[in-house]
CSV table of C-alpha atoms in Angstrom, one decimal:
chain,number,residue,atom,x,y,z
Q,1,MET,CA,38.2,69.5,6.4
Q,2,ALA,CA,41.6,70.1,8.1
Q,3,GLN,CA,42.9,73.6,7.4
Q,4,ASP,CA,46.2,75.4,7.8
Q,5,ASP,CA,46.0,78.3,10.2
Q,6,ASP,CA,46.9,80.7,7.4
Q,7,ALA,CA,44.3,79.2,5.0
Q,8,SER,CA,41.3,79.1,7.3
Q,9,THR,CA,39.0,81.0,5.0
Q,10,ASP,CA,38.4,81.1,1.3
Q,11,HIS,CA,38.6,84.9,1.2
Q,12,LEU,CA,42.2,85.7,1.8
Q,13,SER,CA,43.2,89.3,1.3
Q,14,GLY,CA,46.4,88.9,-0.6
Q,15,PRO,CA,49.9,87.7,-0.6
Q,16,LEU,CA,51.3,90.4,1.8
Q,17,ALA,CA,48.6,89.7,4.4
Q,18,GLN,CA,49.6,86.0,4.2
Q,19,GLY,CA,53.3,86.7,4.1
Q,20,ARG,CA,53.3,84.9,0.8
Q,21,GLU,CA,54.2,85.8,-2.8
Q,22,PHE,CA,50.9,84.5,-4.2
Q,23,VAL,CA,47.3,84.4,-2.9
Q,24,TRP,CA,46.5,80.8,-1.7
Q,25,SER,CA,43.0,79.7,-0.8
Q,26,ASN,CA,41.2,76.6,0.2
Q,27,ARG,CA,39.5,76.6,-3.2
Q,28,ASP,CA,43.0,76.6,-4.9
Q,29,PHE,CA,44.0,73.6,-2.8
Q,30,SER,CA,40.8,71.7,-3.6
Q,31,ARG,CA,41.4,72.3,-7.3
Q,32,VAL,CA,44.9,71.0,-6.9
Q,33,GLN,CA,43.6,67.9,-5.1
Q,34,ALA,CA,41.2,67.2,-7.9
Q,35,LEU,CA,43.8,67.7,-10.6
Q,36,ILE,CA,46.5,65.5,-9.1
Q,37,TYR,CA,43.9,62.8,-8.5
Q,38,GLN,CA,42.8,63.0,-12.1
Q,39,TYR,CA,46.3,63.0,-13.5
Q,40,ALA,CA,48.1,60.6,-11.1
Q,41,GLY,CA,45.5,58.9,-8.8
Q,42,ILE,CA,47.1,60.6,-5.8
Q,43,SER,CA,44.8,61.3,-2.9
Q,44,LEU,CA,46.4,64.5,-1.4
Q,45,HIS,CA,45.2,64.8,2.2
Q,46,ASP,CA,44.2,68.1,3.7
Q,47,GLY,CA,47.4,68.6,5.7
Q,48,LYS,CA,49.5,69.3,2.6
Q,49,HIS,CA,48.7,73.0,2.1
Q,50,ALA,CA,52.2,74.2,2.8
Q,51,MET,CA,53.9,71.6,0.7
Q,52,VAL,CA,51.6,72.2,-2.3
Q,53,TYR,CA,52.0,76.0,-2.1
Q,54,SER,CA,55.8,75.7,-1.9
Q,55,ARG,CA,56.2,73.3,-4.8
Q,56,LEU,CA,53.6,74.9,-7.1
Q,57,SER,CA,54.8,78.4,-6.5
Q,58,ARG,CA,57.8,77.5,-8.6
Q,59,ARG,CA,55.5,76.5,-11.5
Q,60,LEU,CA,53.7,79.9,-11.3
Q,61,ARG,CA,57.1,81.7,-11.5
Q,62,ASP,CA,58.3,79.5,-14.4
Q,63,THR,CA,55.1,79.9,-16.4
Q,64,GLY,CA,54.5,83.6,-15.7
Q,65,HIS,CA,51.2,83.2,-13.9
Q,66,GLU,CA,50.5,85.8,-11.1
Q,67,SER,CA,47.9,83.7,-9.2
Q,68,PHE,CA,47.1,80.1,-8.5
Q,69,ALA,CA,43.6,80.6,-9.9
Q,70,SER,CA,45.1,81.7,-13.3
Q,71,TYR,CA,47.6,78.9,-13.3
Q,72,LEU,CA,45.0,76.2,-12.5
Q,73,ASP,CA,42.5,77.7,-15.1
Q,74,TRP,CA,45.3,77.3,-17.7
Q,75,LEU,CA,46.2,73.8,-16.5
Q,76,GLU,CA,42.6,72.7,-16.7
Q,77,SER,CA,42.2,74.2,-20.2
Q,78,ILE,CA,45.2,72.4,-21.8
Q,79,LYS,CA,44.2,69.0,-20.3
Q,80,ASP,CA,47.4,67.4,-21.5
Q,81,GLY,CA,51.0,68.4,-22.4
Q,82,PRO,CA,54.4,69.3,-20.9
Q,83,GLU,CA,53.0,71.4,-18.1
Q,84,CYS,CA,50.7,68.7,-16.9
Q,85,GLN,CA,53.8,66.5,-16.5
Q,86,GLU,CA,55.6,69.4,-14.7
Q,87,PHE,CA,52.6,69.7,-12.3
Q,88,VAL,CA,52.8,66.0,-11.5
Q,89,ASN,CA,56.6,66.1,-11.1
Q,90,ALA,CA,56.2,69.0,-8.6
Q,91,LEU,CA,53.8,67.1,-6.4
Q,92,THR,CA,55.2,63.6,-6.4
Q,93,THR,CA,57.5,62.5,-3.5
Q,94,ASN,CA,60.8,60.7,-4.3
Q,95,LEU,CA,62.2,59.2,-1.1
Q,96,THR,CA,64.6,56.4,-1.9
Q,97,ALA,CA,67.9,54.8,-1.1
Q,98,PHE,CA,70.1,51.9,-2.2
Q,99,PHE,CA,68.9,48.6,-0.8
Q,100,ARG,CA,66.1,50.2,1.1
Q,101,GLU,CA,64.2,47.4,3.0
Q,102,GLN,CA,67.1,45.0,2.7
Q,103,HIS,CA,64.9,41.9,3.3
Q,104,HIS,CA,63.3,42.4,-0.1
Q,105,PHE,CA,66.6,42.0,-1.8
Q,106,GLU,CA,67.4,38.9,0.2
Q,107,ILE,CA,64.1,37.3,-0.9
Q,108,LEU,CA,64.7,38.4,-4.5
Q,109,SER,CA,68.1,36.8,-4.4
Q,110,GLN,CA,66.7,33.5,-3.1
Q,111,TYR,CA,63.9,33.6,-5.7
Q,112,LEU,CA,66.4,34.1,-8.6
Q,113,ARG,CA,68.7,31.3,-7.4
Q,114,THR,CA,65.9,28.7,-6.9
Q,115,LYS,CA,63.4,29.5,-9.7
Q,116,LYS,CA,63.7,29.3,-13.4
Q,117,PRO,CA,62.6,32.1,-15.7
Q,118,GLY,CA,60.7,31.7,-19.0
Q,119,GLY,CA,62.4,31.2,-22.3
Q,120,ASN,CA,63.3,34.9,-22.6
Q,121,GLY,CA,65.1,35.1,-19.3
Q,122,TRP,CA,64.2,37.0,-16.2
Q,123,LYS,CA,61.9,40.0,-16.7
Q,124,VAL,CA,61.4,42.4,-13.8
Q,125,TRP,CA,59.6,45.7,-13.5
Q,126,CYS,CA,60.4,48.4,-11.0
Q,127,SER,CA,57.3,50.6,-11.2
Q,128,ALA,CA,58.5,53.5,-9.0
Q,129,ALA,CA,62.1,54.0,-10.1
Q,130,SER,CA,62.5,57.4,-8.6
Q,131,THR,CA,66.2,58.6,-9.0
Q,132,GLY,CA,67.4,55.0,-9.7
Q,133,GLU,CA,68.6,53.7,-6.4
Q,134,GLU,CA,66.0,51.0,-6.2
Q,135,PRO,CA,66.4,49.7,-9.8
Q,136,TYR,CA,70.2,49.6,-9.5
Q,137,SER,CA,69.8,47.7,-6.2
Q,138,ILE,CA,67.7,45.1,-8.0
Q,139,LEU,CA,70.3,44.8,-10.8
Q,140,MET,CA,73.2,44.4,-8.3
Q,141,THR,CA,71.2,41.7,-6.6
Q,142,ALA,CA,70.5,40.0,-9.9
Q,143,MET,CA,74.2,40.0,-10.9
Q,144,GLU,CA,75.3,38.7,-7.6
Q,145,SER,CA,72.7,35.9,-7.7
Q,146,LEU,CA,72.9,34.9,-11.4
Q,147,GLY,CA,76.4,36.0,-12.4
Q,148,ALA,CA,77.4,38.5,-15.1
Q,149,SER,CA,76.0,36.2,-17.8
Q,150,GLY,CA,72.6,35.8,-16.2
Q,151,ASN,CA,69.7,36.5,-18.6
Q,152,PHE,CA,68.1,39.3,-16.7
Q,153,HIS,CA,66.4,42.5,-17.9
Q,154,LEU,CA,64.8,45.3,-15.8
Q,155,THR,CA,62.2,47.8,-16.9
Q,156,ALA,CA,62.2,50.7,-14.5
Q,157,SER,CA,59.4,53.3,-14.7
Q,158,ASP,CA,58.2,56.4,-12.9
Q,159,ILE,CA,55.5,59.0,-13.4
Q,160,ASP,CA,58.0,61.8,-12.7
Q,161,SER,CA,60.0,62.5,-15.9
Q,162,ARG,CA,62.8,64.5,-14.1
Q,163,VAL,CA,63.8,61.7,-11.7
Q,164,LEU,CA,64.1,59.3,-14.6
Q,165,GLU,CA,66.8,61.5,-16.1
Q,166,THR,CA,68.8,61.2,-12.9
Q,167,ALA,CA,68.2,57.5,-12.8
Q,168,SER,CA,69.3,57.1,-16.4
Q,169,ASN,CA,72.5,59.0,-15.8
Q,170,GLY,CA,73.3,56.8,-12.8
Q,171,VAL,CA,75.5,59.4,-11.0
Q,172,TYR,CA,75.2,59.8,-7.3
Q,173,LYS,CA,76.8,61.6,-4.3
Q,174,GLY,CA,79.3,59.4,-2.5
Q,175,GLU,CA,77.3,59.6,0.7
Q,176,SER,CA,74.5,57.7,-0.9
Q,177,VAL,CA,76.6,54.5,-1.1
Q,178,LYS,CA,78.4,54.8,2.3
Q,179,GLY,CA,76.6,51.8,3.7
Q,180,MET,CA,77.6,49.6,0.7
Q,181,SER,CA,80.3,47.0,1.0
Q,182,THR,CA,83.7,47.7,-0.6
Q,183,GLU,CA,83.1,44.6,-2.8
Q,184,ARG,CA,79.9,46.1,-4.2
Q,185,LEU,CA,81.4,49.5,-4.7
Q,186,HIS,CA,84.4,48.1,-6.7
Q,187,ARG,CA,82.2,45.8,-8.7
Q,188,PHE,CA,79.4,48.2,-9.7
Q,189,PHE,CA,80.6,51.8,-9.4
Q,190,LEU,CA,83.2,54.1,-10.8
Q,191,ARG,CA,84.5,56.9,-8.6
Q,192,GLY,CA,84.5,60.4,-9.9
Q,193,ARG,CA,87.8,62.3,-10.3
Q,194,SER,CA,88.8,66.0,-10.5
Q,195,GLY,CA,85.6,68.0,-10.9
Q,196,ASN,CA,83.5,64.9,-10.1
Q,197,SER,CA,85.3,64.1,-6.9
Q,198,GLY,CA,82.9,62.8,-4.3
Q,199,MET,CA,80.6,61.4,-6.9
Q,200,VAL,CA,80.1,57.8,-8.1
Q,201,ARG,CA,78.7,56.5,-11.4
Q,202,VAL,CA,77.0,53.1,-12.0
Q,203,LYS,CA,79.1,51.0,-14.3
Q,204,PRO,CA,77.9,50.6,-18.0
Q,205,GLU,CA,77.4,46.9,-17.6
Q,206,LEU,CA,74.8,47.5,-15.0
Q,207,ARG,CA,73.2,50.4,-16.8
Q,208,LYS,CA,72.7,48.4,-20.0
Q,209,MET,CA,70.5,45.9,-18.2
Q,210,VAL,CA,67.7,48.4,-17.6
Q,211,ASP,CA,65.3,50.5,-19.7
Q,212,PHE,CA,63.9,53.7,-18.0
Q,213,ILE,CA,60.5,54.7,-19.2
Q,214,ASN,CA,57.7,57.1,-18.1
Q,215,VAL,CA,54.6,55.2,-17.0
Q,216,ASN,CA,51.5,56.5,-15.2
Q,217,LEU,CA,50.1,53.6,-13.2
Q,218,ILE,CA,46.5,54.9,-13.5
Q,219,ALA,CA,46.5,56.1,-17.1
Q,220,GLY,CA,46.3,54.5,-20.5
Q,221,ASP,CA,47.6,51.2,-21.6
Q,222,TRP,CA,50.9,50.1,-20.0
Q,223,PRO,CA,53.5,49.6,-22.7
Q,224,PHE,CA,54.4,46.0,-21.9
Q,225,ARG,CA,54.3,43.1,-24.5
Q,226,GLU,CA,55.5,40.4,-22.1
Q,227,THR,CA,54.6,39.5,-18.6
Q,228,PHE,CA,57.0,39.9,-15.7
Q,229,ASP,CA,58.5,37.4,-13.2
Q,230,VAL,CA,58.8,40.0,-10.5
Q,231,VAL,CA,57.2,43.5,-9.9
Q,232,PHE,CA,58.4,46.0,-7.4
Q,233,CYS,CA,55.7,48.5,-6.5
Q,234,ARG,CA,56.9,49.9,-3.2
Q,235,ASN,CA,55.6,52.9,-1.4
Q,236,VAL,CA,53.3,53.9,-4.2
Q,237,MET,CA,49.9,52.6,-3.2
Q,238,ILE,CA,49.9,54.6,0.0
Q,239,TYR,CA,49.2,57.7,-2.1
Q,240,PHE,CA,46.1,56.0,-3.7
Q,241,ASP,CA,42.6,55.6,-2.3
Q,242,ALA,CA,41.1,52.1,-2.0
Q,243,PRO,CA,39.4,52.0,-5.4
Q,244,THR,CA,42.5,53.2,-7.1
Q,245,GLN,CA,44.6,50.7,-5.3
Q,246,ARG,CA,42.3,47.9,-6.4
Q,247,ARG,CA,42.5,49.0,-10.1
Q,248,VAL,CA,46.3,49.1,-10.0
Q,249,LEU,CA,46.6,45.7,-8.3
Q,250,GLU,CA,44.3,44.2,-11.0
Q,251,ARG,CA,46.5,45.6,-13.7
Q,252,ILE,CA,49.7,44.4,-12.0
Q,253,HIS,CA,48.0,41.0,-11.7
Q,254,GLN,CA,47.6,41.0,-15.5
Q,255,VAL,CA,51.2,41.7,-16.3
Q,256,LEU,CA,52.7,39.4,-13.6
Q,257,LYS,CA,53.2,35.7,-14.3
Q,258,PRO,CA,51.4,33.2,-12.1
Q,259,GLY,CA,53.6,32.5,-9.1
Q,260,GLY,CA,55.5,35.7,-9.7
Q,261,LEU,CA,56.4,38.0,-6.8
Q,262,LEU,CA,55.1,41.5,-6.0
Q,263,PHE,CA,57.2,43.5,-3.6
Q,264,VAL,CA,55.4,46.4,-1.8
Q,265,GLY,CA,56.2,49.0,0.8
Q,266,HIS,CA,56.4,48.4,4.5
Q,267,ALA,CA,53.2,50.4,5.2
Q,268,GLU,CA,51.2,48.7,2.5
Q,269,ASN,CA,48.8,45.8,3.1
Q,270,PHE,CA,46.6,44.2,0.5
Q,271,SER,CA,44.8,41.5,2.5
Q,272,ASP,CA,41.6,42.6,0.7
Q,273,ALA,CA,43.1,41.4,-2.6
Q,274,ARG,CA,43.5,37.7,-1.7
Q,275,ASP,CA,41.8,36.8,-5.0
Q,276,LEU,CA,44.8,38.4,-6.7
Q,277,PHE,CA,47.8,37.9,-4.4
Q,278,ALA,CA,48.7,35.7,-1.5
Q,279,LEU,CA,51.1,37.0,1.2
Q,280,LYS,CA,54.4,35.1,1.1
Q,281,GLY,CA,56.5,37.1,3.5
Q,282,LYS,CA,56.9,40.5,5.0
Q,283,THR,CA,55.4,42.8,2.3
Q,284,VAL,CA,55.9,40.2,-0.4
Q,285,TYR,CA,53.0,38.7,-2.3
Q,286,GLU,CA,52.7,35.9,-4.8
Q,287,ARG,CA,50.5,36.3,-7.9
Q,288,GLN,CA,47.6,33.8,-7.8
């Protein structure tokens, strides 16, 4: 097992000896690994000691626990509830940007222009919405491809409840849209004034086309009554082990229409799931 230099034994003498506020042992880390796998399916590799300590120390302070052992005992005892969500929020990574992996949006645009949706219009799911840049990029692409009257609805979900609040608000720093064309900025965003100078807000007509919901990809029944034409599940599977990836792909297969598209991250490859999806382009798969 890979170990941090300051966590090389399981009998550490205390926070001052470590230069840390809380005692942190390999056993604590192993318990965190087991819990985040149980709650979110995330396989946390052994090189993440420093990250886990930093992020979870805040939870100890906020909940009044004086040690990781005490906090983790409590977390295991409550099994479910608000703190379990906070634990997941603390350990999930949310790296995103508008029109990240631009080629995906070009393929989506062509798909929307050349295919026909079902009777209820286009249904698309963004399964890792993060702070909203990806879902709003999907919506901008849809409006540019179909026009303002296009029958298009997006469901955007994430396991992290805090980032969904940011996504729902649709307010961003001006730097985040610097690479966007002037035409897109004028069409889809409002510029902040006075106290909100330097900020932009997604226009209401874009915001009303999306529902933001909390969905754990590995837990319970997904809350979908209809199947989707397109699913974005980008840069999520890299955190899962192979059995978990397979289970999630099987569930996506169930909620995606035959011939529908699945967009995944640039580091993700599902060649072992040819019975479910056929590769149609760079990190784009078609549902079989």
